[in-house]
Coordinates of C-alpha atoms and ligand atoms in Angstrom, one line a residue:
X156 CA -1.3 13.3 20.9
X157 CA -2.8 10.5 18.8
X158 CA -1.4 8.9 15.7
X159 CA -3.3 9.4 12.5
X160 CA -3.4 6.6 10.0
X161 CA -3.6 6.7 6.2
X162 CA -4.4 3.5 4.4
X163 CA -5.8 2.0 1.2
X164 CA -9.4 0.8 1.1
X165 CA -9.2 -1.2 -2.1
X166 CA -6.6 -3.6 -3.6
X167 CA -3.7 -1.2 -3.3
X168 CA -2.3 1.5 -5.5
X169 CA -5.0 4.0 -4.4
X170 CA -2.5 6.9 -4.3
X171 CA -1.2 6.6 -0.7
X172 CA 2.2 7.9 -1.6
X173 CA 0.9 11.0 -3.2
X174 CA -1.4 12.0 -0.4
X175 CA 1.1 11.2 2.4
X176 CA 3.5 13.5 0.7
X177 CA 0.7 16.2 0.5
X178 CA -0.2 15.8 4.2
X179 CA 3.4 15.6 5.5
X180 CA 3.8 19.3 6.2
X181 CA 1.1 18.8 8.9
X182 CA 3.2 16.1 10.6
X183 CA 6.5 15.7 12.4
X184 CA 6.8 11.9 11.8
X185 CA 5.7 9.6 9.0
X186 CA 5.9 5.9 9.9
X187 CA 5.4 2.8 7.7
X188 CA 3.8 0.0 9.6
X189 CA 3.6 -3.1 7.4
X190 CA 4.4 -4.6 4.0
X191 CA 7.7 -4.2 2.3
X192 CA 9.1 -3.7 -1.2
X193 CA 5.9 -5.2 -2.7
X194 CA 4.7 -1.6 -2.2
X195 CA 5.3 1.0 -4.8
X196 CA 4.3 4.5 -3.7
X197 CA 4.5 7.2 -6.4
X198 CA 5.1 10.9 -5.7
X199 CA 5.2 13.7 -8.2
X200 CA 6.2 17.2 -7.8
X201 CA 8.2 19.9 -9.6
X202 CA 8.3 17.6 -12.7
X203 CA 9.9 14.8 -10.8
X204 CA 8.3 11.4 -10.4
X205 CA 9.6 9.1 -7.6
X206 CA 8.6 5.6 -6.5
X207 CA 9.2 4.5 -2.9
X208 CA 9.1 0.9 -1.8
X209 CA 10.2 0.8 1.8
X210 CA 10.9 4.4 2.7
X211 CA 7.9 6.4 4.0
X212 CA 6.5 9.0 1.7
X213 CA 7.5 11.9 4.0
X214 CA 11.1 11.6 3.0
X215 CA 11.1 14.6 0.6
X216 CA 10.0 17.2 3.2
X217 CA 12.9 18.9 5.0
X218 CA 12.0 18.6 8.7
X219 CA 10.1 15.3 8.8
X220 CA 11.3 12.1 10.6
X221 CA 10.6 8.9 8.7
X222 CA 10.4 5.6 10.5
X223 CA 10.3 2.1 9.1
X224 CA 8.3 0.3 11.8
X225 CA 8.6 -3.2 13.3
X226 CA 5.8 -4.5 11.1
X227 CA 7.7 -3.9 7.9
X228 CA 9.9 -6.4 6.1
X229 CA 13.1 -4.9 4.6
X230 CA 15.1 -6.1 1.6
X231 CA 18.6 -4.5 2.1
X232 CA 19.3 -4.6 -1.7
X233 CA 16.1 -2.7 -2.5
X234 CA 16.4 -0.3 0.4
X235 CA 20.0 0.6 -0.6
X236 CA 18.8 1.4 -4.2
X237 CA 16.0 3.6 -2.8
X238 CA 18.5 5.4 -0.6
X239 CA 20.9 6.0 -3.4
X240 CA 18.1 7.3 -5.7
X241 CA 17.1 9.8 -3.0
X242 CA 20.6 10.9 -2.3
X243 CA 21.1 11.5 -6.0
X244 CA 18.3 14.1 -5.6
X245 CA 20.1 15.6 -2.6
X246 CA 17.7 14.2 0.0
X247 CA 19.5 13.8 3.3
X248 CA 18.2 10.3 4.0
X249 CA 20.7 9.6 6.7
X250 CA 19.3 12.5 8.8
X251 CA 15.6 11.6 8.3
X252 CA 15.3 7.8 8.1
X253 CA 15.2 5.5 11.1
X254 CA 14.7 1.7 11.1
X255 CA 13.1 -0.4 13.8
X256 CA 15.4 -3.0 15.3
X257 CA 12.4 -5.3 15.2
X258 CA 11.7 -5.1 11.5
X259 CA 12.4 -8.4 9.7
X260 CA 14.9 -8.9 6.9
X261 CA 14.1 -10.3 3.5
X262 CA 16.9 -12.7 2.5
X263 CA 17.8 -13.6 -1.1
X264 CA 16.5 -17.1 -0.4
X265 CA 13.1 -15.6 0.6
X266 CA 12.8 -14.3 -2.9
X267 CA 13.7 -17.6 -4.4
X268 CA 11.1 -19.3 -2.1
X269 CA 8.5 -16.8 -3.2
X270 CA 9.1 -17.7 -6.9
X271 CA 9.2 -21.4 -6.2
X272 CA 6.0 -21.3 -4.2
X273 CA 4.2 -19.4 -7.0
X274 CA 5.6 -21.8 -9.6
X275 CA 4.3 -24.8 -7.6
X276 CA 0.8 -23.2 -7.4
X277 CA 0.6 -23.1 -11.2
X278 CA -2.7 -21.6 -12.4
X279 CA -3.7 -20.9 -8.7
X280 CA -0.8 -18.6 -8.2
X281 CA -1.3 -15.5 -6.0
X282 CA 0.3 -13.2 -8.5
X283 CA 2.9 -12.2 -5.9
X284 CA 5.3 -9.3 -6.6
X285 CA 8.0 -12.0 -6.0
X286 CA 9.8 -9.7 -3.5
X287 CA 9.9 -12.5 -0.8
X288 CA 7.1 -11.0 1.3
X289 CA 5.2 -14.2 2.1
X290 CA 8.2 -16.4 3.0
X291 CA 9.6 -13.6 5.2
X292 CA 6.4 -13.2 7.2
X293 CA 6.2 -17.0 7.4
X294 CA 9.7 -17.0 9.1
X295 CA 8.5 -14.2 11.3
X296 CA 5.5 -16.0 12.6
X297 CA 7.4 -19.3 12.5
X298 CA 10.0 -17.6 14.9
X299 CA 12.9 -18.1 12.6
X300 CA 13.3 -14.6 11.2
X301 CA 16.3 -12.3 11.1
X302 CA 15.8 -8.7 12.2
X303 CA 17.5 -5.4 11.8
X304 CA 18.6 -5.6 15.4
X305 CA 20.5 -8.8 14.6
X306 CA 22.7 -7.0 12.1
X307 CA 24.6 -5.4 15.0
X308 CA 25.2 -8.7 16.8
X309 CA 28.4 -10.7 16.5
X310 CA 26.4 -13.8 15.6
X311 CA 24.7 -12.2 12.5
X312 CA 26.5 -14.3 9.9
X313 CA 25.9 -17.5 11.8
X314 CA 22.2 -16.8 12.2
X315 CA 22.0 -15.9 8.5
X316 CA 23.7 -19.3 7.5
X317 CA 21.3 -21.3 9.7
X318 CA 18.2 -19.7 8.1
X319 CA 19.7 -20.0 4.6
X320 CA 20.3 -23.7 5.2
X321 CA 16.7 -24.2 6.2
X322 CA 15.6 -22.4 3.0
X323 CA 17.9 -24.4 0.8
X324 CA 16.4 -27.6 2.3
X325 CA 12.9 -26.3 1.5
X326 CA 13.9 -25.3 -2.0
X327 CA 15.3 -28.7 -2.7
X328 CA 12.0 -30.2 -1.6
X329 CA 10.4 -27.9 -4.2
X330 CA 12.7 -29.4 -6.8
X331 CA 15.4 -26.7 -6.8
X332 CA 18.8 -28.2 -6.2
X333 CA 22.2 -26.4 -6.7
X334 CA 20.9 -22.9 -6.0
X335 CA 23.5 -20.3 -7.0
X336 CA 23.7 -17.8 -4.2
X337 CA 27.1 -16.2 -4.4
X338 CA 26.2 -13.1 -6.4
X339 CA 22.9 -12.6 -4.6
X340 CA 24.7 -12.7 -1.3
X341 CA 27.4 -10.3 -2.3
X342 CA 24.8 -7.6 -3.1
X343 CA 22.7 -8.5 0.0
X344 CA 25.6 -8.1 2.4
X345 CA 26.6 -4.9 0.6
X346 CA 23.0 -3.7 1.4
X347 CA 23.5 -4.7 5.0
X348 CA 26.6 -2.6 5.2
X349 CA 24.6 0.4 4.0
X350 CA 21.8 -0.3 6.5
X351 CA 24.4 -0.3 9.3
X352 CA 25.0 3.4 8.6
X353 CA 21.4 4.2 9.6
X354 CA 20.0 4.5 13.1
X355 CA 18.4 1.3 14.4
X356 CA 15.8 2.3 17.0
X357 CA 13.3 0.9 19.4
X358 CA 10.6 2.5 17.3
X359 CA 7.8 1.7 19.7
X360 CA 9.5 3.8 22.4
X361 CA 10.5 6.5 20.0
X362 CA 7.0 6.9 18.6
X363 CA 5.2 6.8 22.0
X364 CA 7.7 9.4 23.3
X365 CA 7.0 11.6 20.3
X366 CA 3.3 11.4 21.1
X367 CA 3.9 12.3 24.7
X368 CA 5.9 15.4 23.6
X369 CA 2.9 16.5 21.5
X370 CA 4.5 15.6 18.1
X371 CA 2.2 14.7 15.2
X372 CA 2.6 11.2 13.8
X373 CA 1.1 9.8 10.6
X374 CA 1.1 6.1 10.0
X375 CA 1.4 5.2 6.3
X376 CA -0.2 1.9 5.1
X377 CA 0.9 -0.2 2.2
X378 CA -1.3 -2.4 0.0
X379 CA -5.0 -2.1 0.6
X380 CA -7.6 -3.4 3.0
X381 CA -8.9 -6.0 0.5
X382 CA -5.4 -7.5 0.5
X383 CA -5.3 -7.9 4.3
X384 CA -4.2 -11.4 5.4
X385 CA -7.3 -11.8 7.6
X386 CA -10.0 -9.8 5.9
X387 CA -8.9 -9.7 2.2
X388 CA -9.9 -12.0 -0.6
X389 CA -7.9 -14.9 0.9
X390 CA -5.8 -16.6 -0.3
X391 CA -5.2 -13.9 -2.9
X392 CA -3.9 -11.4 -0.4
X393 CA -0.6 -10.2 1.0
X394 CA 0.9 -11.6 4.2
X395 CA 0.4 -8.7 6.6
X396 CA -2.5 -6.9 8.3
X397 CA -3.0 -3.9 6.1
X398 CA -5.9 -2.5 8.1
X399 CA -5.8 0.1 10.8
X400 CA -5.2 -2.4 13.5
X401 CA -2.0 -3.3 11.7
X402 CA -0.7 0.2 12.6
X403 CA -1.0 -0.7 16.3
X404 CA 0.9 -3.9 15.8
X405 CA 3.3 -2.6 13.3
X406 CA 4.4 0.4 15.3
X407 CA 3.6 -0.4 18.9
X408 CA 0.8 2.1 19.3
X409 CA -2.1 1.3 21.6
X410 CA -5.6 1.3 20.0
X411 CA -6.7 4.3 22.1
X412 CA -3.8 6.3 20.6
X413 CA -5.3 6.2 17.1
X414 CA -6.8 9.5 15.9
X415 CA -8.0 10.3 12.4
X416 CA -8.2 7.4 9.9
X417 CA -7.8 8.6 6.3
X418 CA -9.3 6.0 4.0
X419 CA -8.1 6.4 0.4
X420 CA -9.8 5.0 -2.7
X421 CA -9.8 5.5 -6.4
X422 CA -13.0 6.9 -8.0
X423 CA -13.0 3.5 -9.7
X424 CA -11.3 0.3 -8.8
X425 CA -8.1 -1.6 -9.8
X426 CA -6.4 -4.8 -8.8
X427 CA -3.0 -6.3 -9.8
X428 CA -2.3 -10.0 -9.5
X429 CA -4.8 -12.9 -9.2
X430 CA -8.0 -13.2 -7.3
X431 CA -11.7 -12.3 -7.5
X432 CA -12.6 -8.7 -8.5
X433 CA -16.4 -8.4 -8.7
X434 CA -16.6 -5.2 -10.7
X435 CA -13.7 -6.0 -13.1
X436 CA -14.4 -4.9 -16.7
X437 CA -13.1 -7.2 -19.5
X438 CA -14.2 -4.8 -22.2
X439 CA -13.1 -1.6 -23.9
X440 CA -14.3 0.4 -20.9
X441 CA -11.8 -1.5 -18.7
X442 CA -9.2 -0.9 -21.3
X443 CA -10.0 2.9 -21.4
X444 CA -9.7 3.1 -17.6
X445 CA -6.3 1.4 -17.8
X446 CA -5.1 3.7 -20.5
X447 CA -6.4 7.0 -19.1
X448 CA -5.5 6.0 -15.5
X449 CA -2.1 4.8 -16.6
X450 CA -2.8 1.7 -14.6
X451 CA 0.5 -0.2 -14.7
X452 CA 2.1 -1.4 -11.4
X453 CA 4.7 0.9 -9.8
X454 CA 6.7 -2.1 -8.6
X455 CA 6.3 -4.7 -11.3
X456 CA 5.0 -2.8 -14.3
X457 CA 2.2 -5.3 -14.7
X458 CA -1.1 -3.9 -16.2
X459 CA -3.6 -3.4 -13.5
X460 CA -7.1 -4.9 -13.9
X461 CA -9.7 -2.2 -13.9
X462 CA -13.4 -1.8 -13.0
X463 CA -16.1 0.4 -11.6
X464 CA -16.2 1.5 -7.9
X465 CA -17.5 -1.2 -5.6
X466 CA -19.5 0.2 -2.6
X467 CA -20.2 -3.0 -0.7
X468 CA -16.4 -3.6 -0.7
X469 CA -15.7 0.1 0.3
X470 CA -18.2 -0.1 3.1
X471 CA -16.5 -3.2 4.4
X472 CA -13.1 -1.5 4.4
X473 CA -14.6 1.6 6.1
X474 CA -16.0 -0.6 8.8
X475 CA -12.8 -2.6 9.4
X476 CA -10.7 0.5 9.6
X477 CA -13.0 3.0 11.4
X478 CA -12.4 5.5 8.6
X479 CA -13.1 9.1 9.7
X480 CA -12.3 10.9 6.4
X481 CA -12.3 9.6 2.9
X482 CA -9.9 10.7 0.1
X483 CA -11.0 10.1 -3.5
X484 CA -8.3 9.8 -6.1
X485 CA -8.1 9.9 -9.8
X486 CA -11.4 11.8 -10.4
X487 CA -9.8 13.1 -13.5
X488 CA -9.7 9.7 -15.1
X489 CA -13.5 9.5 -15.1
X490 CA -13.7 12.6 -17.2
X491 CA -13.6 10.2 -20.2
X492 CA -17.1 8.8 -19.6
X493 CA -20.7 9.9 -20.4
X494 CA -22.0 7.6 -17.8
X495 CA -20.3 6.3 -14.7
X496 CA -21.4 3.1 -13.0
X497 CA -21.2 2.4 -9.3
X498 CA -21.8 -1.0 -7.8
X499 CA -24.2 -0.5 -4.9
X500 CA -25.3 -4.2 -4.2
X501 CA -24.4 -7.7 -5.2
X502 CA -26.6 -10.4 -6.5
X503 CA -25.3 -13.2 -4.2
X504 CA -26.5 -16.7 -4.8
X505 CA -29.8 -15.3 -6.0
X506 CA -30.2 -12.7 -3.2
X507 CA -29.7 -8.9 -3.4
X508 CA -27.2 -7.9 -0.7
X509 CA -25.2 -4.8 0.2
X510 CA -22.4 -6.3 2.2
X511 CA -19.1 -8.0 1.2
X512 CA -19.6 -11.7 1.7
X513 CA -17.2 -14.6 2.5
X514 CA -17.3 -15.8 -1.1
X515 CA -16.8 -13.2 -3.8
X516 CA -16.0 -15.4 -6.9
X517 CA -17.9 -14.6 -10.1
X518 CA -19.8 -18.0 -9.8
X519 CA -21.4 -16.8 -6.6
X520 CA -21.7 -13.1 -7.1
X521 CA -22.5 -10.4 -9.7
X522 CA -22.5 -6.7 -9.2
X523 CA -25.7 -4.6 -9.4
X524 CA -25.0 -1.1 -10.7
X525 CA -26.4 2.4 -10.4
X526 CA -25.6 4.8 -13.2
X527 CA -24.5 8.4 -12.7
X528 CA -24.0 11.2 -15.2
X529 CA -20.4 11.9 -16.2
X530 CA -18.9 15.4 -16.4
X531 CA -16.6 15.1 -19.5
X532 CA -14.6 18.1 -18.5
X533 CA -10.9 18.1 -17.8
X534 CA -10.2 18.4 -14.1
X535 CA -6.4 18.3 -14.1
X536 CA -6.0 22.1 -14.0
X537 CA -8.6 22.8 -11.3
X538 CA -7.4 24.4 -8.2
X539 CA -10.5 24.7 -6.1
X540 CA -13.6 22.7 -5.6
X541 CA -15.7 25.8 -6.3
X542 CA -15.1 25.3 -10.0
X543 CA -15.7 21.6 -10.4
X544 CA -18.5 20.4 -12.6
X545 CA -21.9 19.8 -11.0
X546 CA -21.9 16.2 -12.1
X547 CA -18.7 15.6 -10.1
X548 CA -20.3 17.3 -7.1
X549 CA -23.2 14.9 -7.5
X550 CA -20.9 12.0 -7.7
X551 CA -19.2 13.0 -4.4
X552 CA -22.5 13.7 -2.7
X553 CA -23.9 10.3 -3.8
X554 CA -20.8 8.5 -2.4
X555 CA -20.9 10.4 0.9
X556 CA -24.5 9.6 1.3
X557 CA -23.9 5.9 0.6
X558 CA -20.8 5.6 2.7
X559 CA -21.7 8.0 5.5
X560 CA -18.2 9.3 5.8
X561 CA -17.1 12.8 4.4
X562 CA -14.8 12.9 1.4
X563 CA -12.3 15.6 2.5
X564 CA -9.8 15.5 -0.4
X565 CA -10.4 15.0 -4.1
X566 CA -7.3 14.3 -6.3
X567 CA -7.4 15.3 -9.9
X568 CA -3.9 14.4 -11.1
X569 CA -0.7 12.8 -10.0
X570 CA 1.1 16.0 -9.0
X571 CA 1.2 17.3 -5.4
X572 CA -0.6 20.5 -6.6
X573 CA -3.5 18.6 -8.2
X574 CA -5.2 18.1 -4.9
X575 CA -8.5 19.7 -3.9
X576 CA -9.1 20.1 -0.2
X577 CA -12.8 20.2 0.8
X578 CA -12.4 20.8 4.5
X579 CA -9.6 21.3 7.0
X580 CA -8.1 17.8 7.3
X581 CA -5.9 18.0 10.3
X582 CA -6.8 19.6 13.7
Ligands
LIG218 P1 0.1 3.8 -3.9 O1 0.7 2.5 -4.0 O2 -1.2 3.8 -3.2 O3 1.0 4.9 -3.4 O4 -0.3 4.2 -5.4 P2 0.7 4.0 -6.7 O5 1.7 5.0 -6.7 O6 1.1 2.6 -6.8 O7 -0.4 4.3 -7.8 C1 -1.1 5.4 -8.0 C2 -0.8 6.0 -9.4 O8 -1.7 7.0 -9.7 C3 0.6 6.7 -9.5 O9 1.1 6.5 -10.8 C4 0.3 8.1 -9.2 O10 1.2 9.0 -9.8 C5 -1.1 8.3 -9.9 N1 -2.0 9.2 -9.3 C6 -2.2 9.5 -8.0 N2 -3.2 10.4 -7.9 C7 -3.7 10.6 -9.1 C8 -4.8 11.4 -9.6 O11 -5.6 12.0 -8.9 N3 -5.0 11.3 -11.0 C9 -4.2 10.6 -11.8 N4 -4.5 10.7 -13.1 N5 -3.1 9.9 -11.3 C10 -2.9 9.9 -10.0
LIG219 P1 1.0 -0.7 -2.7 O1 1.5 -0.3 -1.3 C1 -1.1 -3.4 -5.3 C2 -0.6 -7.7 -4.5 C3 0.2 -8.5 -5.5 C4 -0.5 -9.9 -5.3 C5 -0.7 -9.9 -3.8 C6 0.4 -10.7 -3.0 O2 1.8 -0.1 -3.8 O3 -0.5 -0.3 -2.8 P2 2.9 -10.1 -2.3 O4 4.0 -9.6 -3.2 O5 2.5 -9.2 -1.2 O6 3.0 -11.5 -1.9 O7 1.6 -10.1 -3.4 O8 -0.8 -8.6 -3.4 N1 0.1 -6.5 -4.0 C7 -0.2 -5.3 -4.3 N2 -1.1 -4.8 -5.2 N3 -0.4 -2.6 -4.5 C8 0.5 -3.1 -3.7 O9 1.1 -2.2 -2.8 C9 0.7 -4.4 -3.5 N4 1.5 -5.2 -2.8 C10 1.1 -6.5 -3.0 O10 0.0 -8.0 -6.8 O11 -1.7 -9.9 -5.9
LIG220 MG1 1.5 1.1 -5.4

């Protein structure tokens, strides 16, 4: 068997959590491959709304195994809270959740370093979620990190102290002396005790064995392709590889073991945090998208910046990921508009281009739009694509023609049931 991958094609928050939950009945295993609690994946069903940060979005289905892969960074405090929230809903997390021994740990001092680094950047700040993501991946690549597997070793506390001392030295260089750690450490070690009760696995072996046995595995991405550390709008990115290749690294799956790649995008576009966003709207249309789309961050509550769909950016993401099926989210939010704009090209330093260039700041680049007719009809109660308005059909056909990849799922509301399947998704 091959592993299918579902990932975001924009700047995150495309609706990955919802669709992974919808697709989970087709899979035996759901595995997160990168990122950490900077992610906020929202699921809604039976009147319940749930936000997951570290735990894969397959956790609510009875028979599914959920793996946090080696590419993920884990904050024990946040993971403990997630586990408790699920257990309060009678989810048997212990039975279904497995942690890679090679996943790195976010320390309290990583969070402090994240905040200090952002403060030092001033106006040029990334707009980080302040969950310690950047500093933790820096320690990983700097070969200083602590991993889940270390928790079980007799030298764990010693290793922890060595790393904390290094962080305190760094914080003092950033002007932060006398850091008060006691309370933060109490809750952190409390979280570690909780994590000890879960199975720590060599997830690369587990997943490859599952594939050999013919089990179906879906890799769940976090963030979005335009936040990728290599290909995103650097330096306004996250610190991991969010693209499909990240699933190989973050789970130990060979590239020739990747099957379907589901690329998920909103029918418009959003971004949270700093950095260039070519199609961003600073007017009442942007405000309306934010209001109707309820565009406020699932992790930080920050208002998301909103704008029209950006096809050169989407084509770039499709290319980087080898997307085989597209999933379009939040079509219902566009019901507000008479006319819908789509950016098909950029005016880049005086030239009309249709690709995503190195430099995407507003001084260098302005979007060129095509206008399409809106449908102004409520979609949220629709159960089949047969009944959707002609204008929405035209919007879908236009995008498929431009992007040359089929749109196989259209989402018309946050609930599990508000999902319109256009074709059979999984073989
Ligand atoms: P993720 O990080 O990619 O999982 O996405 P988030 O959960 O951060 O953000 C997506 C938001 O949109 C959540 O609040 C979802 O409940 C909501 N949502 C998902 N699909 C739809 C949809 O089709 N229509 C509407 N109106 N909301 C949706
Ligand atoms: P999900 O998985 C949207 C953004 C932050 C910031 C930048 C760096 O829910 O789609 P970091 O905390 O990683 O150092 O922040 O990346 N960001 C996200 N934006 N969705 C996310 O995750 C994000 N995770 C990080 O806002 O601009
Ligand atoms: Mg999110």
